[in-house]
Amino acid sequence: LYLPYNIPLPNTPEFQPAFIHQVRTLVCLSATAPGLTVILVGDVPLKAQIGTILASEFGSRVQVEKTCLDENGILVTGWEFWREHHSVLPSPQLMVIATLPLPSLENPLVAGRVAHYKRSHQDWFRLYLLPTAVNELQRAIAPARESKAVVALLDSRVVNRSYGAQILSALSPLARINYLEPNLFNASEDNS
């Protein structure tokens, strides 16, 4: 699990350029390793932007939410598409996750559940949002575990917030790194 310390928080203007830089670096480092690269982005405008940027550099290898991919394809996808289609896709050799899949309070169902917890004077974040995100994260990375892929979690809240330890515990077992090496993807090939 690649979990860098120096990524800005997702709700800041500095996050987007830092995220794009990290994705480009990871994709370039993994370019010689065979297999699918999956980039999970919950934010729709950012998903489109990263798809466009990567397509300008890597051409038709890059697809946004499509299941017809080259052997060394790069899939830019949201959580829902990945959840529905990962079983028909090859296991990734690299999975990049932009942010934790915390349910949006803009969704009326989510807002209703949160309101219920608030009325009951319960910790709606720790009792509802966080377990939902952890469950989604565990399901999302399961195919990457099978292939012993590199998973990059670029949400610095995992490092900077008290609930980060709970997320890392739920993703265990893992080998955590906070730096990138040129041979990172060669090592994962040797272990398969």
Short mmCIF file of C-alpha atoms in Angstrom, two decimals:
data_model
loop_
_atom_site.label_atom_id
_atom_site.label_comp_id
_atom_site.label_asym_id
_atom_site.label_seq_id
_atom_site.Cartn_x
_atom_site.Cartn_y
_atom_site.Cartn_z
CA LEU A 1 0.00 0.00 0.00
CA TYR A 2 1.53 3.27 -1.13
CA LEU A 3 0.31 5.96 1.26
CA PRO A 4 2.26 9.21 0.82
CA TYR A 5 2.43 11.72 3.66
CA ASN A 6 2.74 14.89 1.59
CA ILE A 7 -0.56 14.88 -0.34
CA PRO A 8 -2.83 17.85 0.48
CA LEU A 9 -6.23 17.09 2.01
CA PRO A 10 -8.91 16.28 -0.60
CA ASN A 11 -11.05 19.31 0.24
CA THR A 12 -8.27 21.79 -0.58
CA PRO A 13 -7.46 23.43 -3.94
CA GLU A 14 -3.95 21.95 -3.76
CA PHE A 15 -5.25 18.36 -3.85
CA GLN A 16 -6.13 18.18 -7.55
CA PRO A 17 -2.70 19.11 -8.97
CA ALA A 18 -0.94 16.90 -6.39
CA PHE A 19 -3.26 13.99 -7.22
CA ILE A 20 -2.66 14.41 -10.97
CA HIS A 21 1.11 14.51 -10.41
CA GLN A 22 1.01 11.34 -8.28
CA VAL A 23 -1.12 9.50 -10.85
CA ARG A 24 1.20 10.45 -13.71
CA THR A 25 4.23 9.35 -11.68
CA LEU A 26 2.65 6.02 -10.75
CA VAL A 27 1.49 5.30 -14.30
CA CYS A 28 4.94 6.12 -15.69
CA LEU A 29 6.69 3.92 -13.10
CA SER A 30 4.35 1.03 -13.89
CA ALA A 31 4.53 1.46 -17.68
CA THR A 32 6.83 -1.53 -18.23
CA ALA A 33 4.91 -3.88 -15.92
CA PRO A 34 2.22 -5.92 -17.67
CA GLY A 35 -1.38 -5.61 -16.58
CA LEU A 36 -4.29 -3.31 -15.99
CA THR A 37 -4.03 0.01 -14.16
CA VAL A 38 -7.18 1.16 -12.37
CA ILE A 39 -7.65 4.74 -11.17
CA LEU A 40 -10.64 5.08 -8.83
CA VAL A 41 -11.98 8.63 -8.63
CA GLY A 42 -15.27 9.45 -6.94
CA ASP A 43 -15.31 13.12 -8.01
CA VAL A 44 -16.91 13.26 -11.49
CA PRO A 45 -15.12 16.40 -12.81
CA LEU A 46 -11.74 15.12 -11.54
CA LYS A 47 -12.42 11.71 -13.12
CA ALA A 48 -13.01 13.36 -16.52
CA GLN A 49 -9.96 15.59 -16.11
CA ILE A 50 -7.59 12.75 -15.19
CA GLY A 51 -8.99 10.69 -18.08
CA THR A 52 -8.26 13.53 -20.51
CA ILE A 53 -4.77 14.19 -19.16
CA LEU A 54 -3.77 10.53 -19.25
CA ALA A 55 -5.29 10.00 -22.72
CA SER A 56 -3.19 12.89 -24.03
CA GLU A 57 -0.07 11.06 -22.80
CA PHE A 58 -0.97 7.38 -23.16
CA GLY A 59 -3.50 7.45 -26.00
CA SER A 60 -6.06 4.72 -26.46
CA ARG A 61 -4.70 2.70 -23.51
CA VAL A 62 -6.79 5.05 -21.37
CA GLN A 63 -10.52 4.41 -21.08
CA VAL A 64 -13.05 6.07 -18.80
CA GLU A 65 -15.56 3.56 -17.43
CA LYS A 66 -15.30 1.03 -20.26
CA THR A 67 -14.87 -2.73 -20.04
CA CYS A 68 -13.13 -3.21 -23.41
CA LEU A 69 -9.52 -2.56 -22.46
CA ASP A 70 -6.10 -3.35 -23.87
CA GLU A 71 -3.93 -5.84 -21.99
CA ASN A 72 -1.98 -2.91 -20.52
CA GLY A 73 -5.01 -0.64 -20.32
CA ILE A 74 -5.57 2.24 -17.95
CA LEU A 75 -9.12 2.37 -16.60
CA VAL A 76 -10.30 5.62 -15.03
CA THR A 77 -13.45 4.81 -13.10
CA GLY A 78 -15.80 5.77 -10.33
CA TRP A 79 -16.68 3.54 -7.40
CA GLU A 80 -20.03 2.38 -8.74
CA PHE A 81 -18.70 1.33 -12.16
CA TRP A 82 -15.80 -0.56 -10.55
CA ARG A 83 -18.13 -2.30 -8.11
CA GLU A 84 -20.42 -3.43 -10.95
CA HIS A 85 -17.77 -4.42 -13.52
CA HIS A 86 -14.55 -5.47 -11.74
CA SER A 87 -15.50 -9.15 -12.03
CA VAL A 88 -15.32 -9.02 -15.86
CA LEU A 89 -11.99 -7.17 -15.90
CA PRO A 90 -8.51 -8.57 -15.32
CA SER A 91 -7.05 -8.02 -11.85
CA PRO A 92 -5.04 -4.80 -11.81
CA GLN A 93 -1.29 -4.55 -11.32
CA LEU A 94 -1.76 -0.97 -10.07
CA MET A 95 -4.79 0.54 -8.36
CA VAL A 96 -4.79 4.25 -7.55
CA ILE A 97 -7.51 5.50 -5.19
CA ALA A 98 -8.09 9.26 -5.11
CA THR A 99 -10.16 9.57 -1.95
CA LEU A 100 -11.97 7.46 0.60
CA PRO A 101 -15.41 6.39 -0.64
CA LEU A 102 -17.30 8.24 2.08
CA PRO A 103 -21.02 8.42 1.24
CA SER A 104 -22.10 11.89 0.12
CA LEU A 105 -24.44 13.84 2.37
CA GLU A 106 -25.94 15.24 -0.85
CA ASN A 107 -27.54 11.81 -1.42
CA PRO A 108 -31.01 11.97 0.21
CA LEU A 109 -30.75 8.38 1.54
CA VAL A 110 -27.41 9.13 3.17
CA ALA A 111 -28.70 12.43 4.56
CA GLY A 112 -31.72 10.61 6.01
CA ARG A 113 -29.57 8.02 7.77
CA VAL A 114 -27.24 10.70 9.11
CA ALA A 115 -30.26 12.66 10.39
CA HIS A 116 -31.46 9.50 12.19
CA TYR A 117 -28.09 9.11 13.93
CA LYS A 118 -28.06 12.80 14.83
CA ARG A 119 -31.56 12.59 16.33
CA SER A 120 -30.37 9.63 18.41
CA HIS A 121 -27.30 11.65 19.51
CA GLN A 122 -25.00 9.04 18.01
CA ASP A 123 -21.69 9.47 16.19
CA TRP A 124 -23.01 9.29 12.63
CA PHE A 125 -19.53 9.46 11.12
CA ARG A 126 -18.06 6.51 13.04
CA LEU A 127 -21.26 4.45 13.07
CA TYR A 128 -22.35 4.96 9.45
CA LEU A 129 -20.09 6.89 7.06
CA LEU A 130 -16.78 5.32 8.10
CA PRO A 131 -17.94 1.66 8.15
CA THR A 132 -19.63 2.16 4.76
CA ALA A 133 -16.41 3.61 3.31
CA VAL A 134 -14.26 0.83 4.80
CA ASN A 135 -16.58 -1.84 3.39
CA GLU A 136 -16.47 -0.25 -0.08
CA LEU A 137 -12.69 0.09 0.10
CA GLN A 138 -12.21 -3.56 1.10
CA ARG A 139 -14.42 -4.76 -1.78
CA ALA A 140 -12.71 -2.44 -4.25
CA ILE A 141 -9.17 -3.62 -3.53
CA ALA A 142 -10.01 -7.34 -3.36
CA PRO A 143 -9.05 -7.91 -7.05
CA ALA A 144 -5.77 -6.05 -6.45
CA ARG A 145 -4.99 -8.33 -3.51
CA GLU A 146 -5.46 -11.39 -5.71
CA SER A 147 -2.83 -10.15 -8.14
CA LYS A 148 -0.53 -8.74 -5.41
CA ALA A 149 -0.88 -5.35 -7.03
CA VAL A 150 0.40 -2.02 -5.81
CA VAL A 151 -2.47 -0.05 -4.26
CA ALA A 152 -1.94 3.71 -3.93
CA LEU A 153 -4.31 5.44 -1.52
CA LEU A 154 -3.87 9.17 -2.10
CA ASP A 155 -6.26 10.43 0.58
CA SER A 156 -4.09 11.96 3.30
CA ARG A 157 -6.94 11.78 5.80
CA VAL A 158 -5.82 8.17 6.34
CA VAL A 159 -2.53 9.54 7.69
CA ASN A 160 -3.79 12.76 9.30
CA ARG A 161 -7.08 11.77 10.96
CA SER A 162 -7.67 9.59 13.99
CA TYR A 163 -9.82 7.17 11.98
CA GLY A 164 -6.92 6.40 9.63
CA ALA A 165 -5.67 3.61 11.88
CA GLN A 166 -9.09 1.95 11.66
CA ILE A 167 -8.94 2.07 7.86
CA LEU A 168 -5.43 0.63 7.73
CA SER A 169 -6.42 -2.10 10.16
CA ALA A 170 -9.37 -3.04 7.93
CA LEU A 171 -7.05 -3.25 4.91
CA SER A 172 -4.53 -5.52 6.66
CA PRO A 173 -2.48 -7.46 5.91
CA LEU A 174 -0.48 -4.93 3.93
CA ALA A 175 3.06 -3.72 3.35
CA ARG A 176 2.95 0.06 3.66
CA ILE A 177 5.33 2.45 1.93
CA ASN A 178 5.32 6.23 1.69
CA TYR A 179 7.84 6.67 -1.13
CA LEU A 180 8.14 5.50 -4.72
CA GLU A 181 11.04 3.53 -6.15
CA PRO A 182 11.66 2.84 -9.84
CA ASN A 183 11.74 -0.92 -9.16
CA LEU A 184 8.46 -0.97 -7.22
CA PHE A 185 6.62 -2.72 -10.04
CA ASN A 186 9.47 -5.07 -10.86
CA ALA A 187 9.31 -6.35 -7.28
CA SER A 188 5.58 -7.04 -7.54
CA GLU A 189 6.21 -9.08 -10.70
CA ASP A 190 8.81 -11.17 -8.86
CA ASN A 191 6.36 -11.94 -6.05
CA SER A 192 3.56 -13.21 -8.28
#
